[in-house]
Short mmCIF file of C-alpha atoms in Angstrom, two decimals:
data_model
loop_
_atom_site.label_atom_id
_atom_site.label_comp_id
_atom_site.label_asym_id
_atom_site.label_seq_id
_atom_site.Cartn_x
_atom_site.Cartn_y
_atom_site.Cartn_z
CA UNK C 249 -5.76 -37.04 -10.82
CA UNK C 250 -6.53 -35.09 -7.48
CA UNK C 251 -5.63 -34.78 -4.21
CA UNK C 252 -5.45 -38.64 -3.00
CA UNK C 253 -2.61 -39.24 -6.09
CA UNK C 254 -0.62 -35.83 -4.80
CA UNK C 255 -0.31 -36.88 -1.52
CA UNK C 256 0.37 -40.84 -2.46
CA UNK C 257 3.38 -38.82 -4.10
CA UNK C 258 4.16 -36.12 -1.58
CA UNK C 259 4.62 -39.43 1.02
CA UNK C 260 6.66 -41.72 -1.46
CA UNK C 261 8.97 -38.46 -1.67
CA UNK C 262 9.52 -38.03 1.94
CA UNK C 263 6.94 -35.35 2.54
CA UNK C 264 6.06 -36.93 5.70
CA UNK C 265 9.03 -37.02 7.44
CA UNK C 266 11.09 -34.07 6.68
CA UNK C 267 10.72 -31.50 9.38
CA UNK C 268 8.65 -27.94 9.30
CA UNK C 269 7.52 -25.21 11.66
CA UNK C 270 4.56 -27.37 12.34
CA UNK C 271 5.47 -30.74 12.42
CA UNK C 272 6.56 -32.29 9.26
CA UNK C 273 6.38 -30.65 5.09
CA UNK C 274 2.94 -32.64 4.71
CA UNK C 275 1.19 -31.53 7.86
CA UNK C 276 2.39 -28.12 6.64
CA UNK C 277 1.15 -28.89 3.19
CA UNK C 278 -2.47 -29.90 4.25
CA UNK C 279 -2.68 -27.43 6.34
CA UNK C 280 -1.92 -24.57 3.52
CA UNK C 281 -4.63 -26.92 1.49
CA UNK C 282 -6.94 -26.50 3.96
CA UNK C 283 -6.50 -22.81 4.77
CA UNK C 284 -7.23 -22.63 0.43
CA UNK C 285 -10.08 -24.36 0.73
CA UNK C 286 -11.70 -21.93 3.24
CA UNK C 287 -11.05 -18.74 1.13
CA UNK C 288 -12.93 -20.89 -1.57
CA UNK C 289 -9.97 -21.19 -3.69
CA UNK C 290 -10.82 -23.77 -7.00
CA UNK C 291 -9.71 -26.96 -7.28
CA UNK C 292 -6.26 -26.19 -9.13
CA UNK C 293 -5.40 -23.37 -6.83
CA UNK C 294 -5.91 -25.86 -3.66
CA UNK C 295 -3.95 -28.63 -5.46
CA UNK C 296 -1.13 -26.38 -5.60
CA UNK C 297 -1.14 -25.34 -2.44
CA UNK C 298 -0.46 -29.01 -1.79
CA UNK C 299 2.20 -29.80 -3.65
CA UNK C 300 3.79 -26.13 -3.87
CA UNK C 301 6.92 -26.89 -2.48
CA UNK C 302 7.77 -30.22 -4.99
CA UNK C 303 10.85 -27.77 -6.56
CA UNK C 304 11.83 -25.92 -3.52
CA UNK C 305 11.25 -22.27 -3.46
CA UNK C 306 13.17 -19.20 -2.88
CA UNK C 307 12.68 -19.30 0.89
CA UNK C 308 12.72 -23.20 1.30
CA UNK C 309 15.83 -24.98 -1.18
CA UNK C 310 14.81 -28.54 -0.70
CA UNK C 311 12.99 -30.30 -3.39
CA UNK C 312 10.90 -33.31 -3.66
CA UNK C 313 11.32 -33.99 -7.43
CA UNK C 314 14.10 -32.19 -9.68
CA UNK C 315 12.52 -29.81 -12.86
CA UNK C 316 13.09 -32.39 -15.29
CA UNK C 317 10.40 -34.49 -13.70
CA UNK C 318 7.63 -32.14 -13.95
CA UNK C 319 5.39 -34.40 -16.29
CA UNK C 320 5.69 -36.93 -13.09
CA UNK C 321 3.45 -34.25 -10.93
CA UNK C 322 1.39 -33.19 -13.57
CA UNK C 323 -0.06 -36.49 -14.22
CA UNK C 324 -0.74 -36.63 -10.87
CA UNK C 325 -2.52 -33.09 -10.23
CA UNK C 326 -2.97 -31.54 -13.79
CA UNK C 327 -1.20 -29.32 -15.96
CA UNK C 328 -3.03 -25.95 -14.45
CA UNK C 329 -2.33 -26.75 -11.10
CA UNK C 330 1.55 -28.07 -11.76
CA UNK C 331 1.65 -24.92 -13.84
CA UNK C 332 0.98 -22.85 -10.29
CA UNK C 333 3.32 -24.98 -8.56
CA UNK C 334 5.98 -24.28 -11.16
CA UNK C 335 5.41 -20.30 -11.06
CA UNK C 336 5.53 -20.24 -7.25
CA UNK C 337 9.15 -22.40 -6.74
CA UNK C 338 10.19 -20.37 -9.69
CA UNK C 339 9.54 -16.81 -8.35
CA UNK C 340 12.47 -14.85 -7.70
CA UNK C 341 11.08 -13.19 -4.60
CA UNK C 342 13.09 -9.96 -4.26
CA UNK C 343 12.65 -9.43 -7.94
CA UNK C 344 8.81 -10.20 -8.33
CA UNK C 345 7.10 -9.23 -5.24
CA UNK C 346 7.23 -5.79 -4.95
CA UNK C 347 5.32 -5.21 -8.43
CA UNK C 348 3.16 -7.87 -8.04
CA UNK C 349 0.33 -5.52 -7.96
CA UNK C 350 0.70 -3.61 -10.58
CA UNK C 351 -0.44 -5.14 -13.93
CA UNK C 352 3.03 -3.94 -15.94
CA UNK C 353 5.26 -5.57 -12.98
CA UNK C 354 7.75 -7.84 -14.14
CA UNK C 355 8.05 -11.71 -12.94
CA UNK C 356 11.39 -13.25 -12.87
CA UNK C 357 12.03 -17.10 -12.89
CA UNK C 358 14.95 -17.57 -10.70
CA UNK C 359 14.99 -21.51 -12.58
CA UNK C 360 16.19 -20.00 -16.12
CA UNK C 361 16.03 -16.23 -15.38
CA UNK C 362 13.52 -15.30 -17.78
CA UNK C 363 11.74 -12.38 -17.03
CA UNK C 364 7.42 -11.24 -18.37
CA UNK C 365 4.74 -9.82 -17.29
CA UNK C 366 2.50 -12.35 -15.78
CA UNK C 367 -1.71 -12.32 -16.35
CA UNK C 368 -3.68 -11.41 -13.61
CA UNK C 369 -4.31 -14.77 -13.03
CA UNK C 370 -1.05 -15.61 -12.48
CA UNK C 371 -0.79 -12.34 -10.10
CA UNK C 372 -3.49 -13.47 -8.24
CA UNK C 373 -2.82 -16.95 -7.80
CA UNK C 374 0.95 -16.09 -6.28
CA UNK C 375 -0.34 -13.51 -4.27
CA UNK C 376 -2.92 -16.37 -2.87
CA UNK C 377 -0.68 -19.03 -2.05
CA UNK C 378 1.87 -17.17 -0.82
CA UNK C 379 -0.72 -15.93 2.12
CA UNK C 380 -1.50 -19.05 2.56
CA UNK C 381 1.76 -20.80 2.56
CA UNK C 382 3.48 -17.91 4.51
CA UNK C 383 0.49 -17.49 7.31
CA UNK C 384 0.81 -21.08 8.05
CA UNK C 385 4.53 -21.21 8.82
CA UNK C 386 4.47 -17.97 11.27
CA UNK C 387 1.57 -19.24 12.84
CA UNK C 388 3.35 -22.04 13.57
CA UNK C 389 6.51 -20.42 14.41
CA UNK C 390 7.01 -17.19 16.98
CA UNK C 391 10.35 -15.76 16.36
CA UNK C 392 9.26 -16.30 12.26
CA UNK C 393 6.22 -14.03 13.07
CA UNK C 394 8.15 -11.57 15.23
CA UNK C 395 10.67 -11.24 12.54
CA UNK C 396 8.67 -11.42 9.58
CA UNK C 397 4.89 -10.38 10.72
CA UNK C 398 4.91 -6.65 10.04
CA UNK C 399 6.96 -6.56 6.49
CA UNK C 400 4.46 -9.47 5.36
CA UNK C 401 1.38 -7.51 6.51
CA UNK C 402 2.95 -4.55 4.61
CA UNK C 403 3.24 -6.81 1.58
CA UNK C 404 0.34 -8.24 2.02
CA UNK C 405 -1.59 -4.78 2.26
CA UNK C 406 0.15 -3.73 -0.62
CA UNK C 407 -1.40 -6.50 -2.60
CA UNK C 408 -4.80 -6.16 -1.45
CA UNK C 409 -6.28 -6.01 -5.02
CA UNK C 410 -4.63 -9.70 -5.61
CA UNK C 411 -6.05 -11.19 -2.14
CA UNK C 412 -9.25 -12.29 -1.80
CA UNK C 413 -11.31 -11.09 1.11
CA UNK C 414 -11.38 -14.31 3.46
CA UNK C 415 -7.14 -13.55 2.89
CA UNK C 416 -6.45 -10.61 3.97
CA UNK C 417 -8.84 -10.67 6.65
CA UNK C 418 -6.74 -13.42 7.80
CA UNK C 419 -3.42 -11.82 7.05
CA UNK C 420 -4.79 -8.75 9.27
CA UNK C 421 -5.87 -10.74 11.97
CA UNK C 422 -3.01 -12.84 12.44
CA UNK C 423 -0.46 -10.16 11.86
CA UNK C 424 -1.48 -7.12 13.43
CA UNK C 425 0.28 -6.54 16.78
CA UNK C 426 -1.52 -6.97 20.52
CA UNK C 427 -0.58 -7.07 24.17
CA UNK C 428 2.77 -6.64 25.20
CA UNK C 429 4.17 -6.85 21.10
CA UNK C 430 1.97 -3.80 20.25
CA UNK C 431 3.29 -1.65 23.65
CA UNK C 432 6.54 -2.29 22.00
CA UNK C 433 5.74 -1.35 18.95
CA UNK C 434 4.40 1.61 20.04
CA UNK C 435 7.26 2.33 22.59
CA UNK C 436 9.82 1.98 19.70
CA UNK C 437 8.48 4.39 17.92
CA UNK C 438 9.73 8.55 18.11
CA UNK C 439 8.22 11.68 16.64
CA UNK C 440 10.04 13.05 13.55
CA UNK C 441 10.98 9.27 12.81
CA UNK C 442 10.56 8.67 9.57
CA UNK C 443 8.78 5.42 8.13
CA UNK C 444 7.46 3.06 5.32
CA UNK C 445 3.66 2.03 5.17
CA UNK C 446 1.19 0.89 2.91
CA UNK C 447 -2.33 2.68 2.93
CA UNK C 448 -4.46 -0.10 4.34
CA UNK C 449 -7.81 2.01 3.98
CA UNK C 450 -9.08 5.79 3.21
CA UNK C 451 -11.83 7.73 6.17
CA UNK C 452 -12.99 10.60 5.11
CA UNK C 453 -11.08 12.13 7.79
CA UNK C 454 -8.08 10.98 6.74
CA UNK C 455 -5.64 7.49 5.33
CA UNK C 456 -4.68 4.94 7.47
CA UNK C 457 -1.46 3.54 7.10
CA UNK C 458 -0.33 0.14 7.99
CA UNK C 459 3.69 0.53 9.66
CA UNK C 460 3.91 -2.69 10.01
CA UNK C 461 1.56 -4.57 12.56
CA UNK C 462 -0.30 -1.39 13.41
CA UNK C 463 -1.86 1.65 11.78
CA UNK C 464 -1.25 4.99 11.83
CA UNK C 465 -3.44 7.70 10.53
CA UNK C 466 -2.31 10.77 8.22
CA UNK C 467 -5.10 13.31 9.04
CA UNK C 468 -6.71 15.18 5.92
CA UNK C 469 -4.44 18.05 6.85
CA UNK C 470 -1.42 16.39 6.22
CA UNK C 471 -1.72 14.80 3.35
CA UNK C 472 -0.32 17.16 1.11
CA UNK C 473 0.38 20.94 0.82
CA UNK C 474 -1.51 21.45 -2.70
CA UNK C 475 -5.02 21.18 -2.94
CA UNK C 476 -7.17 18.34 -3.56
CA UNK C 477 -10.77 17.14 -3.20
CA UNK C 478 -10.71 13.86 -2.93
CA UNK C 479 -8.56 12.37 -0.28
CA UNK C 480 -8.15 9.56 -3.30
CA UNK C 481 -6.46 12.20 -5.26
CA UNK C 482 -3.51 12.08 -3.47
CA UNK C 483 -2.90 8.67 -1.54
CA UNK C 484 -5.11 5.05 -2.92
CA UNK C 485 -5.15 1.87 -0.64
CA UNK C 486 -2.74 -0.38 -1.44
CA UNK C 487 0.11 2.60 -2.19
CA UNK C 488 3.39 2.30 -0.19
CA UNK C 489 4.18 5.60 1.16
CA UNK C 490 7.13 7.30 3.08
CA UNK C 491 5.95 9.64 6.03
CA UNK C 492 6.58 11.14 9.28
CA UNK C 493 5.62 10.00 13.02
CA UNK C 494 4.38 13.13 14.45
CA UNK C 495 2.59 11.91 17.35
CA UNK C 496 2.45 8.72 19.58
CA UNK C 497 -0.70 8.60 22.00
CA UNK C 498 0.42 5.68 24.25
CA UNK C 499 -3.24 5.43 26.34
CA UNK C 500 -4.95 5.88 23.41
CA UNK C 501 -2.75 3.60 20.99
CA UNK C 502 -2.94 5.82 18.14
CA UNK C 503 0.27 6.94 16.30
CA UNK C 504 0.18 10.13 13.75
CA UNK C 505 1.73 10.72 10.69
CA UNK C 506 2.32 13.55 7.88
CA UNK C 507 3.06 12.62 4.68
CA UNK C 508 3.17 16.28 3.75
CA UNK C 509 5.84 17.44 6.31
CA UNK C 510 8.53 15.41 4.12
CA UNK C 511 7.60 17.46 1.30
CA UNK C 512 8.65 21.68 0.51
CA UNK C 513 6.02 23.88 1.47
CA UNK C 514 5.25 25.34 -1.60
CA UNK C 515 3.89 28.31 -0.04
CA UNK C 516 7.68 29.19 1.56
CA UNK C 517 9.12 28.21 -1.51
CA UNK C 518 6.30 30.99 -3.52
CA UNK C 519 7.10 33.46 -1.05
CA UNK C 520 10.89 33.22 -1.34
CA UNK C 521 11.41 33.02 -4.70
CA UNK C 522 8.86 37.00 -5.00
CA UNK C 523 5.79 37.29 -6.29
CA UNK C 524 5.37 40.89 -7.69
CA UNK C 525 4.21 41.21 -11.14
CA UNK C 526 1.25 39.95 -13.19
CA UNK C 527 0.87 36.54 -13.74
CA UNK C 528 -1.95 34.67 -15.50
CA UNK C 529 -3.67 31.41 -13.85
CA UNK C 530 -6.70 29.53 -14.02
CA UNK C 531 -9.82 29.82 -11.87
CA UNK C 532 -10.08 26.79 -9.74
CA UNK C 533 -13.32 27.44 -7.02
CA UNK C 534 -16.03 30.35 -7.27
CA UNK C 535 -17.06 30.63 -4.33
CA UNK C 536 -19.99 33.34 -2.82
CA UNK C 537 -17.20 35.92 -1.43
CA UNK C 538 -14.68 36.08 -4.96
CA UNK C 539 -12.91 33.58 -6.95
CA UNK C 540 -9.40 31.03 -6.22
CA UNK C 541 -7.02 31.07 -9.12
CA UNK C 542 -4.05 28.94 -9.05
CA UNK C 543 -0.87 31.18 -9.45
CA UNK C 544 1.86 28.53 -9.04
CA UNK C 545 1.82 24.69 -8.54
CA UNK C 546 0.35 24.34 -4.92
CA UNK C 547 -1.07 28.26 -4.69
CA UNK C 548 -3.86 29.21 -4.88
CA UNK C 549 -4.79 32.15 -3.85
CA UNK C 550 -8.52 34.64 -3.52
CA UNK C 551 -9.55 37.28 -5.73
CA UNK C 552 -12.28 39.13 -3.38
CA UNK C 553 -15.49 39.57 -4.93
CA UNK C 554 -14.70 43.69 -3.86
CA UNK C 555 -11.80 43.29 -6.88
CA UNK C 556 -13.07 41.54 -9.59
CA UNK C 557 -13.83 44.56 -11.32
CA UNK C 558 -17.39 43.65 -12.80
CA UNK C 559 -16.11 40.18 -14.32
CA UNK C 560 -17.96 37.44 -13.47
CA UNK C 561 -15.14 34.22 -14.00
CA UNK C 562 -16.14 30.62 -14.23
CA UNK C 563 -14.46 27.65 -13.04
CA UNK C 564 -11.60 26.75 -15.34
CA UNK C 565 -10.75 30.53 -17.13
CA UNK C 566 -7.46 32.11 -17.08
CA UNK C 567 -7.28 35.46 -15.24
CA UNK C 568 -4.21 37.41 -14.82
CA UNK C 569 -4.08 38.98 -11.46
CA UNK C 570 -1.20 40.13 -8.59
CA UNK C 571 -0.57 38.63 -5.80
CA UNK C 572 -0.86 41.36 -2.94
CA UNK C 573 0.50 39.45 -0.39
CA UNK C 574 1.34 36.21 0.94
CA UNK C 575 0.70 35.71 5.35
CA UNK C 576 3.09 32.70 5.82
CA UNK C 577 1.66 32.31 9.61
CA UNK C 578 -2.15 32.12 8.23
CA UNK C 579 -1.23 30.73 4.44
CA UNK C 580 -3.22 32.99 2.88
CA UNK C 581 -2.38 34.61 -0.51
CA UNK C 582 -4.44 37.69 -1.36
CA UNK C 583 -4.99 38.37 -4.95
CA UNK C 584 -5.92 41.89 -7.45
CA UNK C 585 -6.34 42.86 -10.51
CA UNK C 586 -3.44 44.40 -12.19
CA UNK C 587 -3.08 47.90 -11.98
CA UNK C 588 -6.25 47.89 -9.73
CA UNK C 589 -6.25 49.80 -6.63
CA UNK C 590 -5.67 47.21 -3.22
CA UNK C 591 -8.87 46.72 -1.49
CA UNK C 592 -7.20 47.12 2.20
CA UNK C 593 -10.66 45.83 4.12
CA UNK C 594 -10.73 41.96 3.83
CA UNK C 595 -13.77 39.73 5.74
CA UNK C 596 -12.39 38.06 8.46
CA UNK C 597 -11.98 33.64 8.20
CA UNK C 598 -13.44 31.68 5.23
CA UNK C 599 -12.91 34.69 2.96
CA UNK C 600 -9.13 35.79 3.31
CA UNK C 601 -7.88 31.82 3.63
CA UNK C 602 -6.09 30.62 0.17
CA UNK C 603 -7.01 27.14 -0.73
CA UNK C 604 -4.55 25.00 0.50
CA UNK C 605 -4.70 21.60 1.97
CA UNK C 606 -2.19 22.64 4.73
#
């Protein structure tokens, strides 16, 4: 069993003269072999990338051998790697794909329409060949990469934790947009358009999110309106998101985004709805000037150190306090003790902002 019996039986099946982007199925089929081999895939994984199209697949119909002569290709390659090839001209694309990643996302053989969640194994080995069987054929072919470059690179992104390295590198090289393709790109694009990326990696200024052949960063201020510490606390790599194109910086290629600005202000919302009255929240940040205390999902706003009264709060008790006033323009919320006289003189900067992200 090996490679020399797979492709005796990939020729005596026609593999060598049925046309592909490429040249013929069997130059395509070494080639996605080869391309395997250098991401160090094993043995089984490379055999299958061989012989994955023996049963067709969802995006290619014709078929070298019909189901009920699997045993004939696993004598030849092995019951592991006929098992891969089986899985991949099973997979119902539309179905499967887009929870691939996730370790509760459902498979669905379009063969007999069963449905299961597959090992990560299984996950991993899809995700594999399917960069290398898909990279091949737009390399090969223009208008396939034009059409299908950025959604791949997306899906591609998306399964990052499947891929190994040598993969996506190669998925990120060959798909990402340049010369006149990326001016397009670029030139198709309008502020307040709204769009669908995958995080592709997390700066500590900020997520960058690949569109679809080309990144765009959401700055740290527009990730969300709520606080957070960790920009990992709102957005991970690999997460599809929805945002907005704020900004497109032709010289200097870069394109902005908010993924905030498609959500309520919280803050508007707060202020709207009236704030008078006690209310009771918990102590989020002591900091030297007075204490933040969360007074509604998103708000937080300071109790100066001039009105705490004497008490001395820690991080995580529950105060009940008034909210004095809210400054829509500045998004600060000002904070007292119930029934406590307003301190009217406030610091200036650090000390009158609420803690918001926005």
């Amino acid at each position: 069993m090996g490679r020399d019996e797979a492709r005796e039986l990939l020729i005596s099946h026609g593999a060598d003269t049925r046309d592909h982007p490429g040249g013929t199925l069997l130059a395509h089929l070494d080639r996605v072999e080869a391309r395997l081999a250098s991401w160090g895939a094993r043995e089984e994984l490379r055999l299958a990338g061989l012989c994955h199209a023996f049963y067709g697949t969802d995006g290619f119909a014709e078929h070298l051998l019909p189901l009920e002569r699997r045993d004939v290709l696993a004598a030849a390659i092995g019951a592991e790697a006929e098992e891969i090839v089986y899985a991949y001209a099973g997979c119902d694309r539309e179905f499967s794909y887009p929870g691939m990643e996730r370790e509760d996302g459902l498979f669905r053989n379009r063969f007999t329409g069963e449905t299961f969640a597959p090992t990560s194994r299984q996950r991993a080995d899809l995700a594999e060949l399917t960069a290398a069987n898909e990279l091949d054929v737009l390399r090969e072919n223009q208008e396939l990469w034009a059409r299908y470059g950025g959604p791949l690179l997306r899906l591609f992104t998306r399964w990052r934790d499947l891929l190994t390295e040598p993969a996506l590198a190669a998925a990120q090289k060959l798909l990402t947009l340049e010369g006149a393709e990326r001016e397009a790109f670029l030139r198709g694009l309008e502020r307040g358009e709204v769009r669908t990326g995958v995080v592709s990696r997390i700066e500590r200024f900020g997520a960058f999110v690949e569109l679809g052949g080309l990144d765009g960063l959401i700055n740290v201020a527009e990730l969300s309106w709520s606080p957070f510490d960790a920009i990992s606390d709102v957005v991970r790599e690999g997460q599809e998101v929805t945002v907005e194109v704020l900004d497109i910086d032709m010289d200097r290629e870069r394109i902005a985004l908010s993924l905030k600005a498609l959500e309520p202000d919280p803050m508007t919302a707060f202020a709207r709805a009236g704030f008078t009255g006690a209310r009771t929240g918990r102590v989020t940040k002591i900091v030297p000037f007075g204490a933040f205390v969360r007074v509604a999902p998103g708000i937080e706003g300071l109790l100066h150190e001039n009105d705490l009264g004497g008490l001395t709060p820690r991080e995580g008790d529950e105060l009940t306090v008034e909210v004095t006033s809210v400054n829509l323009l500045r998004r600060r919320v000002r904070l007292g003790l119930p029934g406590q006289a307003r301190s009217t003189a406030r610091g200036s900067g650090q000390a009158d902002t609420a803690r918001t992200s926005g």
